[in-house]
mmCIF file of C-alpha atoms in Angstrom:
data_model
loop_
_atom_site.group_PDB
_atom_site.id
_atom_site.type_symbol
_atom_site.label_atom_id
_atom_site.label_comp_id
_atom_site.label_asym_id
_atom_site.label_seq_id
_atom_site.Cartn_x
_atom_site.Cartn_y
_atom_site.Cartn_z
ATOM 1 C CA UNK M 1 108.236 84.443 73.112
ATOM 2 C CA UNK M 2 105.220 83.042 71.336
ATOM 3 C CA UNK M 3 103.271 85.179 68.877
ATOM 4 C CA UNK M 4 100.522 82.576 68.531
ATOM 5 C CA UNK M 5 97.216 84.438 68.902
ATOM 6 C CA UNK M 6 95.496 81.239 70.044
ATOM 7 C CA UNK M 7 97.932 79.694 72.514
ATOM 8 C CA UNK M 8 97.349 76.422 74.266
ATOM 9 C CA UNK M 9 96.384 76.306 77.901
ATOM 10 C CA UNK M 10 99.403 76.962 80.137
ATOM 11 C CA UNK M 11 100.320 74.552 82.934
ATOM 12 C CA UNK M 12 98.717 76.633 85.664
ATOM 13 C CA UNK M 13 97.607 73.677 87.787
ATOM 14 C CA UNK M 14 99.300 71.897 90.647
ATOM 15 C CA UNK M 15 103.002 72.430 91.233
ATOM 16 C CA UNK M 16 103.333 74.492 88.041
ATOM 17 C CA UNK M 17 100.951 77.092 89.448
ATOM 18 C CA UNK M 18 102.957 77.956 92.550
ATOM 19 C CA UNK M 19 105.274 80.481 90.852
ATOM 20 C CA UNK M 20 102.222 82.278 89.436
ATOM 21 C CA UNK M 21 100.510 82.183 92.843
ATOM 22 C CA UNK M 22 103.628 83.644 94.437
ATOM 23 C CA UNK M 23 103.871 86.446 91.875
ATOM 24 C CA UNK M 24 100.190 87.379 92.228
ATOM 25 C CA UNK M 25 100.404 87.344 96.025
ATOM 26 C CA UNK M 26 103.628 89.373 95.982
ATOM 27 C CA UNK M 27 102.150 91.978 93.656
ATOM 28 C CA UNK M 28 99.057 92.474 95.798
ATOM 29 C CA UNK M 29 101.101 92.520 99.019
ATOM 30 C CA UNK M 30 103.193 95.372 97.598
ATOM 31 C CA UNK M 31 100.034 97.220 96.552
ATOM 32 C CA UNK M 32 98.705 96.760 100.090
ATOM 33 C CA UNK M 33 101.857 98.278 101.542
ATOM 34 C CA UNK M 34 100.953 101.492 99.706
ATOM 35 C CA UNK M 35 98.447 102.519 102.387
ATOM 36 C CA UNK M 36 101.025 102.325 105.170
ATOM 37 C CA UNK M 37 103.811 104.011 103.188
ATOM 38 C CA UNK M 38 101.815 106.728 101.410
ATOM 39 C CA UNK M 39 101.453 108.733 104.620
ATOM 40 C CA UNK M 40 104.944 110.151 104.099
ATOM 41 C CA UNK M 41 103.947 111.656 100.720
ATOM 42 C CA UNK M 42 100.467 112.914 101.610
ATOM 43 C CA UNK M 43 101.645 116.533 101.650
ATOM 44 C CA UNK M 44 103.398 116.315 98.298
ATOM 45 C CA UNK M 45 101.457 117.593 95.230
ATOM 46 C CA UNK M 46 99.461 114.535 94.238
ATOM 47 C CA UNK M 47 99.545 114.580 90.449
ATOM 48 C CA UNK M 48 103.123 115.793 90.317
ATOM 49 C CA UNK M 49 104.135 113.000 92.656
ATOM 50 C CA UNK M 50 102.236 110.417 90.615
ATOM 51 C CA UNK M 51 103.763 111.674 87.367
ATOM 52 C CA UNK M 52 107.264 111.489 88.874
ATOM 53 C CA UNK M 53 106.528 108.035 90.299
ATOM 54 C CA UNK M 54 105.408 106.543 87.003
ATOM 55 C CA UNK M 55 108.171 108.273 85.061
ATOM 56 C CA UNK M 56 110.784 106.648 87.296
ATOM 57 C CA UNK M 57 108.930 103.331 87.041
ATOM 58 C CA UNK M 58 108.895 103.539 83.250
ATOM 59 C CA UNK M 59 112.611 104.312 83.094
ATOM 60 C CA UNK M 60 113.409 101.387 85.384
ATOM 61 C CA UNK M 61 111.203 99.049 83.362
ATOM 62 C CA UNK M 62 112.837 100.157 80.117
ATOM 63 C CA UNK M 63 116.185 99.453 81.790
ATOM 64 C CA UNK M 64 114.945 95.960 82.661
ATOM 65 C CA UNK M 65 113.952 95.438 79.025
ATOM 66 C CA UNK M 66 117.399 96.585 77.894
ATOM 67 C CA UNK M 67 119.181 94.392 80.436
ATOM 68 C CA UNK M 68 117.152 91.340 79.404
ATOM 69 C CA UNK M 69 117.589 92.171 75.700
ATOM 70 C CA UNK M 70 113.873 92.571 75.137
ATOM 71 C CA UNK M 71 113.419 94.757 72.022
ATOM 72 C CA UNK M 72 110.981 97.655 72.404
ATOM 73 C CA UNK M 73 108.722 96.766 69.488
ATOM 74 C CA UNK M 74 106.271 99.313 68.169
ATOM 75 C CA UNK M 75 102.668 98.692 69.266
ATOM 76 C CA UNK M 76 100.060 98.257 66.591
ATOM 77 C CA UNK M 77 97.262 100.808 66.364
ATOM 78 C CA UNK M 78 94.955 98.520 68.346
ATOM 79 C CA UNK M 79 97.636 97.930 70.979
ATOM 80 C CA UNK M 80 98.340 101.667 71.215
ATOM 81 C CA UNK M 81 94.648 102.369 71.847
ATOM 82 C CA UNK M 82 94.529 99.629 74.483
ATOM 83 C CA UNK M 83 97.649 101.033 76.185
ATOM 84 C CA UNK M 84 96.079 104.498 76.312
ATOM 85 C CA UNK M 85 92.875 103.034 77.750
ATOM 86 C CA UNK M 86 94.830 100.932 80.253
ATOM 87 C CA UNK M 87 96.903 103.893 81.451
ATOM 88 C CA UNK M 88 93.891 106.208 81.573
ATOM 89 C CA UNK M 89 91.703 103.814 83.568
ATOM 90 C CA UNK M 90 94.028 101.567 85.552
ATOM 91 C CA UNK M 91 96.433 104.313 86.630
ATOM 92 C CA UNK M 92 95.132 107.856 86.100
ATOM 93 C CA UNK M 93 91.352 107.612 86.615
ATOM 94 C CA UNK M 94 91.743 105.016 89.366
ATOM 95 C CA UNK M 95 93.848 107.446 91.406
ATOM 96 C CA UNK M 96 91.494 110.331 90.594
ATOM 97 C CA UNK M 97 88.387 108.378 91.657
ATOM 98 C CA UNK M 98 89.997 107.199 94.884
ATOM 99 C CA UNK M 99 91.068 110.734 95.825
ATOM 100 C CA UNK M 100 87.669 112.220 95.004
ATOM 101 C CA UNK M 101 85.897 109.308 96.667
ATOM 102 C CA UNK M 102 87.677 109.857 99.969
ATOM 103 C CA UNK M 103 86.406 113.455 99.945
ATOM 104 C CA UNK M 104 82.829 112.163 100.116
ATOM 105 C CA UNK M 105 83.248 108.837 101.901
ATOM 106 C CA UNK M 106 85.193 107.249 104.695
ATOM 107 C CA UNK M 107 88.355 105.659 103.215
ATOM 108 C CA UNK M 108 87.174 102.322 104.626
ATOM 109 C CA UNK M 109 84.049 102.300 102.462
ATOM 110 C CA UNK M 110 86.097 103.213 99.378
ATOM 111 C CA UNK M 111 88.485 100.357 100.114
ATOM 112 C CA UNK M 112 85.620 97.958 100.741
ATOM 113 C CA UNK M 113 83.919 98.756 97.415
ATOM 114 C CA UNK M 114 87.174 98.552 95.459
ATOM 115 C CA UNK M 115 87.875 95.343 97.350
ATOM 116 C CA UNK M 116 84.983 93.640 95.544
ATOM 117 C CA UNK M 117 87.153 93.414 92.407
ATOM 118 C CA UNK M 118 87.605 89.615 92.818
ATOM 119 C CA UNK M 119 83.900 89.133 92.123
ATOM 120 C CA UNK M 120 84.034 91.479 89.121
ATOM 121 C CA UNK M 121 86.987 89.584 87.648
ATOM 122 C CA UNK M 122 85.415 86.219 88.487
ATOM 123 C CA UNK M 123 82.449 87.222 86.311
ATOM 124 C CA UNK M 124 84.133 89.339 83.631
ATOM 125 C CA UNK M 125 87.144 87.101 83.007
ATOM 126 C CA UNK M 126 85.187 84.077 81.712
ATOM 127 C CA UNK M 127 82.856 86.370 79.753
ATOM 128 C CA UNK M 128 85.895 87.594 77.804
ATOM 129 C CA UNK M 129 86.512 83.951 76.843
ATOM 130 C CA UNK M 130 82.791 83.409 76.109
ATOM 131 C CA UNK M 131 82.415 80.770 78.793
ATOM 132 C CA UNK M 132 80.406 80.459 81.969
ATOM 133 C CA UNK M 133 81.909 81.796 85.187
ATOM 134 C CA UNK M 134 83.072 79.131 87.624
ATOM 135 C CA UNK M 135 80.679 78.754 90.554
ATOM 136 C CA UNK M 136 83.592 77.741 92.781
ATOM 137 C CA UNK M 137 85.591 80.848 91.885
ATOM 138 C CA UNK M 138 82.555 83.076 92.506
ATOM 139 C CA UNK M 139 82.053 81.499 95.943
ATOM 140 C CA UNK M 140 85.758 81.890 96.689
ATOM 141 C CA UNK M 141 85.712 85.514 95.491
ATOM 142 C CA UNK M 142 82.728 86.231 97.751
ATOM 143 C CA UNK M 143 84.621 84.832 100.749
ATOM 144 C CA UNK M 144 87.674 86.915 99.842
ATOM 145 C CA UNK M 145 85.535 90.051 99.499
ATOM 146 C CA UNK M 146 83.912 89.390 102.887
ATOM 147 C CA UNK M 147 87.353 89.039 104.427
ATOM 148 C CA UNK M 148 88.555 92.231 102.756
ATOM 149 C CA UNK M 149 85.507 94.136 104.019
ATOM 150 C CA UNK M 150 86.038 92.814 107.545
ATOM 151 C CA UNK M 151 89.742 93.691 107.509
ATOM 152 C CA UNK M 152 89.204 97.132 105.965
ATOM 153 C CA UNK M 153 86.164 98.062 108.010
ATOM 154 C CA UNK M 154 83.005 99.864 107.002
ATOM 155 C CA UNK M 155 82.195 103.536 106.953
ATOM 156 C CA UNK M 156 79.754 106.182 105.790
ATOM 157 C CA UNK M 157 79.393 107.816 102.401
ATOM 158 C CA UNK M 158 77.157 110.057 100.345
ATOM 159 C CA UNK M 159 75.995 109.239 96.813
ATOM 160 C CA UNK M 160 79.018 110.866 95.175
ATOM 161 C CA UNK M 161 81.366 108.848 97.333
ATOM 162 C CA UNK M 162 79.652 105.628 96.285
ATOM 163 C CA UNK M 163 79.789 106.580 92.601
ATOM 164 C CA UNK M 164 83.469 107.517 92.767
ATOM 165 C CA UNK M 165 84.183 104.231 94.560
ATOM 166 C CA UNK M 166 82.350 102.244 91.889
ATOM 167 C CA UNK M 167 84.356 104.118 89.265
ATOM 168 C CA UNK M 168 87.573 103.157 91.058
ATOM 169 C CA UNK M 169 86.373 99.550 91.151
ATOM 170 C CA UNK M 170 85.775 99.553 87.393
ATOM 171 C CA UNK M 171 89.223 101.036 86.788
ATOM 172 C CA UNK M 172 90.822 98.432 89.036
ATOM 173 C CA UNK M 173 89.197 95.697 86.943
ATOM 174 C CA UNK M 174 90.358 97.398 83.729
ATOM 175 C CA UNK M 175 93.956 97.230 84.978
ATOM 176 C CA UNK M 176 93.772 93.456 84.452
ATOM 177 C CA UNK M 177 91.171 93.004 81.724
ATOM 178 C CA UNK M 178 92.631 95.543 79.280
ATOM 179 C CA UNK M 179 96.132 94.153 79.781
ATOM 180 C CA UNK M 180 95.277 90.576 78.774
ATOM 181 C CA UNK M 181 95.144 91.139 74.987
ATOM 182 C CA UNK M 182 98.269 93.309 75.172
ATOM 183 C CA UNK M 183 100.271 90.599 76.917
ATOM 184 C CA UNK M 184 99.839 88.226 73.968
ATOM 185 C CA UNK M 185 102.460 89.967 71.830
ATOM 186 C CA UNK M 186 104.075 92.592 74.052
ATOM 187 C CA UNK M 187 104.657 90.578 77.230
ATOM 188 C CA UNK M 188 104.724 91.856 80.845
ATOM 189 C CA UNK M 189 107.897 93.968 80.666
ATOM 190 C CA UNK M 190 106.799 95.966 77.653
ATOM 191 C CA UNK M 191 103.188 96.304 78.846
ATOM 192 C CA UNK M 192 104.360 97.520 82.269
ATOM 193 C CA UNK M 193 106.849 99.999 80.786
ATOM 194 C CA UNK M 194 104.549 101.312 78.051
ATOM 195 C CA UNK M 195 101.602 101.724 80.436
ATOM 196 C CA UNK M 196 103.623 103.601 83.058
ATOM 197 C CA UNK M 197 105.116 105.871 80.389
ATOM 198 C CA UNK M 198 101.725 106.542 78.784
ATOM 199 C CA UNK M 199 100.262 107.685 82.105
ATOM 200 C CA UNK M 200 102.902 110.387 82.670
ATOM 201 C CA UNK M 201 101.630 113.060 80.199
ATOM 202 C CA UNK M 202 98.072 112.462 81.402
ATOM 203 C CA UNK M 203 99.081 113.035 85.034
ATOM 204 C CA UNK M 204 101.132 116.100 84.102
ATOM 205 C CA UNK M 205 98.119 117.593 82.308
ATOM 206 C CA UNK M 206 95.862 116.928 85.313
ATOM 207 C CA UNK M 207 98.448 118.384 87.662
ATOM 208 C CA UNK M 208 98.810 121.557 85.628
ATOM 209 C CA UNK M 209 95.030 121.979 85.465
ATOM 210 C CA UNK M 210 94.515 121.219 89.162
ATOM 211 C CA UNK M 211 97.553 122.683 90.909
ATOM 212 C CA UNK M 212 98.910 125.089 88.315
ATOM 213 C CA UNK M 213 102.469 125.258 86.972
ATOM 214 C CA UNK M 214 103.895 126.776 90.161
ATOM 215 C CA UNK M 215 102.495 124.169 92.561
ATOM 216 C CA UNK M 216 102.572 121.092 90.348
ATOM 217 C CA UNK M 217 106.043 120.028 91.502
ATOM 218 C CA UNK M 218 108.426 120.981 94.288
ATOM 219 C CA UNK M 219 111.613 119.620 95.779
ATOM 220 C CA UNK M 220 110.644 116.696 98.031
ATOM 221 C CA UNK M 221 111.885 116.269 101.570
ATOM 222 C CA UNK M 222 114.085 113.261 102.323
ATOM 223 C CA UNK M 223 111.077 111.367 103.683
ATOM 224 C CA UNK M 224 108.960 112.238 100.641
ATOM 225 C CA UNK M 225 111.775 111.237 98.304
ATOM 226 C CA UNK M 226 112.069 107.886 100.074
ATOM 227 C CA UNK M 227 108.310 107.329 99.872
ATOM 228 C CA UNK M 228 108.126 108.256 96.186
ATOM 229 C CA UNK M 229 111.080 105.967 95.433
ATOM 230 C CA UNK M 230 109.325 103.104 97.226
ATOM 231 C CA UNK M 231 106.153 103.702 95.219
ATOM 232 C CA UNK M 232 108.057 103.935 91.936
ATOM 233 C CA UNK M 233 110.305 100.906 92.393
ATOM 234 C CA UNK M 234 108.241 98.447 94.422
ATOM 235 C CA UNK M 235 104.544 99.389 94.211
ATOM 236 C CA UNK M 236 104.707 100.264 90.503
ATOM 237 C CA UNK M 237 107.723 98.673 88.842
ATOM 238 C CA UNK M 238 108.077 95.329 90.611
ATOM 239 C CA UNK M 239 104.371 94.889 91.412
ATOM 240 C CA UNK M 240 103.424 95.548 87.771
ATOM 241 C CA UNK M 241 105.883 92.931 86.533
ATOM 242 C CA UNK M 242 104.785 90.352 89.093
ATOM 243 C CA UNK M 243 101.096 90.879 88.345
ATOM 244 C CA UNK M 244 101.408 90.857 84.573
ATOM 245 C CA UNK M 245 103.504 87.685 84.689
ATOM 246 C CA UNK M 246 100.952 85.926 86.904
ATOM 247 C CA UNK M 247 97.783 87.192 85.187
ATOM 248 C CA UNK M 248 98.088 85.221 81.920
ATOM 249 C CA UNK M 249 98.954 82.002 83.756
ATOM 250 C CA UNK M 250 96.061 82.197 86.208
ATOM 251 C CA UNK M 251 93.437 84.074 84.219
ATOM 252 C CA UNK M 252 91.650 87.144 85.598
ATOM 253 C CA UNK M 253 89.104 85.185 87.653
ATOM 254 C CA UNK M 254 91.629 83.153 89.623
ATOM 255 C CA UNK M 255 94.236 85.949 89.777
ATOM 256 C CA UNK M 256 91.556 88.332 91.070
ATOM 257 C CA UNK M 257 91.296 86.302 94.274
ATOM 258 C CA UNK M 258 94.723 87.586 95.256
ATOM 259 C CA UNK M 259 93.339 91.123 95.588
ATOM 260 C CA UNK M 260 92.389 89.902 99.061
ATOM 261 C CA UNK M 261 96.095 90.037 99.913
ATOM 262 C CA UNK M 262 95.980 93.858 99.763
ATOM 263 C CA UNK M 263 94.726 94.356 103.361
ATOM 264 C CA UNK M 264 97.218 91.703 104.487
ATOM 265 C CA UNK M 265 100.007 93.813 103.005
ATOM 266 C CA UNK M 266 98.614 96.913 104.697
ATOM 267 C CA UNK M 267 98.381 95.214 108.108
ATOM 268 C CA UNK M 268 101.853 93.650 108.022
ATOM 269 C CA UNK M 269 103.529 96.783 106.657
ATOM 270 C CA UNK M 270 101.853 98.900 109.342
ATOM 271 C CA UNK M 271 103.061 96.433 111.952
ATOM 272 C CA UNK M 272 106.630 96.572 110.636
ATOM 273 C CA UNK M 273 106.537 100.379 110.635
ATOM 274 C CA UNK M 274 105.393 100.421 114.251
ATOM 275 C CA UNK M 275 101.840 101.636 113.681
ATOM 276 C CA UNK M 276 100.419 99.184 116.220
ATOM 277 C CA UNK M 277 99.027 95.668 116.385
ATOM 278 C CA UNK M 278 96.155 94.630 114.106
ATOM 279 C CA UNK M 279 92.649 94.608 115.577
ATOM 280 C CA UNK M 280 90.779 91.305 116.034
ATOM 281 C CA UNK M 281 88.478 92.181 113.128
ATOM 282 C CA UNK M 282 91.496 92.646 110.865
ATOM 283 C CA UNK M 283 92.888 89.247 111.829
ATOM 284 C CA UNK M 284 89.482 87.647 111.263
ATOM 285 C CA UNK M 285 89.329 89.314 107.845
ATOM 286 C CA UNK M 286 92.756 87.940 106.946
ATOM 287 C CA UNK M 287 91.598 84.446 107.975
ATOM 288 C CA UNK M 288 88.578 84.777 105.680
ATOM 289 C CA UNK M 289 90.781 85.946 102.809
ATOM 290 C CA UNK M 290 93.034 82.907 103.244
ATOM 291 C CA UNK M 291 89.969 80.658 103.348
ATOM 292 C CA UNK M 292 88.677 82.166 100.104
ATOM 293 C CA UNK M 293 92.042 81.695 98.429
ATOM 294 C CA UNK M 294 92.173 78.042 99.468
ATOM 295 C CA UNK M 295 88.656 77.466 98.143
ATOM 296 C CA UNK M 296 89.383 79.187 94.841
ATOM 297 C CA UNK M 297 92.838 77.796 94.181
ATOM 298 C CA UNK M 298 92.108 74.206 95.139
ATOM 299 C CA UNK M 299 91.263 72.198 92.076
ATOM 300 C CA UNK M 300 90.177 68.545 91.844
ATOM 301 C CA UNK M 301 92.517 66.650 89.531
ATOM 302 C CA UNK M 302 89.640 65.127 87.606
ATOM 303 C CA UNK M 303 88.078 68.421 86.511
ATOM 304 C CA UNK M 304 88.655 69.974 83.132
ATOM 305 C CA UNK M 305 90.619 73.208 82.595
ATOM 306 C CA UNK M 306 88.644 76.432 82.849
ATOM 307 C CA UNK M 307 88.698 79.166 80.229
ATOM 308 C CA UNK M 308 90.810 81.276 82.559
ATOM 309 C CA UNK M 309 93.482 78.599 82.420
ATOM 310 C CA UNK M 310 93.397 78.829 78.636
ATOM 311 C CA UNK M 311 94.590 82.438 78.864
ATOM 312 C CA UNK M 312 97.735 83.577 77.143
ATOM 313 C CA UNK M 313 101.081 82.169 78.251
ATOM 314 C CA UNK M 314 103.608 84.042 80.338
ATOM 315 C CA UNK M 315 105.795 86.271 78.151
ATOM 316 C CA UNK M 316 109.234 87.731 78.720
#
């Protein structure tokens, strides 16, 4: 593991990029499966369920660190503050804004606004490296966002719903942008484990304030237990590791394009669970997402590396 604060550009072009592409796509596919699977836990206390989910995820990730002999080094003060901010925005506030947003807006409009995160990352990622955003990546991100909107559908909302959705969008971007400096020294396993663990006391506090001590947790049914286990192991644990391994190799602007895979994961998971065939608009949206990915990930061999490709290298 390199501790060089100014690492050289990783080989994230051509054949070397395919593992990173696969990890980013896999992470977003698992996140997309959340919508189809979460129906089985809708009746479970939300914050209690989220706290249990991330606690299990953290324990599993710590077990991965132990099994791979990755020492659990102590974060610096700056890293600790970034971990708190990452957990608070990317996990806790994101969930809070989505839940509150769906009370004032159709879930489709919330998903569509959050689905614009590729454009946010295409702009914010290069700014972090003090370079100009890539016009090609912005065009590709716009195509991906159009495909996501078409696949997710549109809906109605009041002003509060829009504001909550924008808040969720900002938190979704923070999940990647705040992690980048942490990955330099801590690596994806530690960042994933520390972030999940940091979110647990925050979610417990929200649950106690919202639901009270008597309704914060209860014994789950078999279906709820299965759903929570799926969220903890696949949507949190494995997806976190995949994303945080791909993010440094691709940079936030290029990695952000893979957020368009989320509705693909939702559609295919719903199909596998027998929820019906996708509508023509959903298939058209998926086609647009794939088109955007091809535009954004294709790179002429003669062009110079972008700042995103000069991001930190993949860590253990």
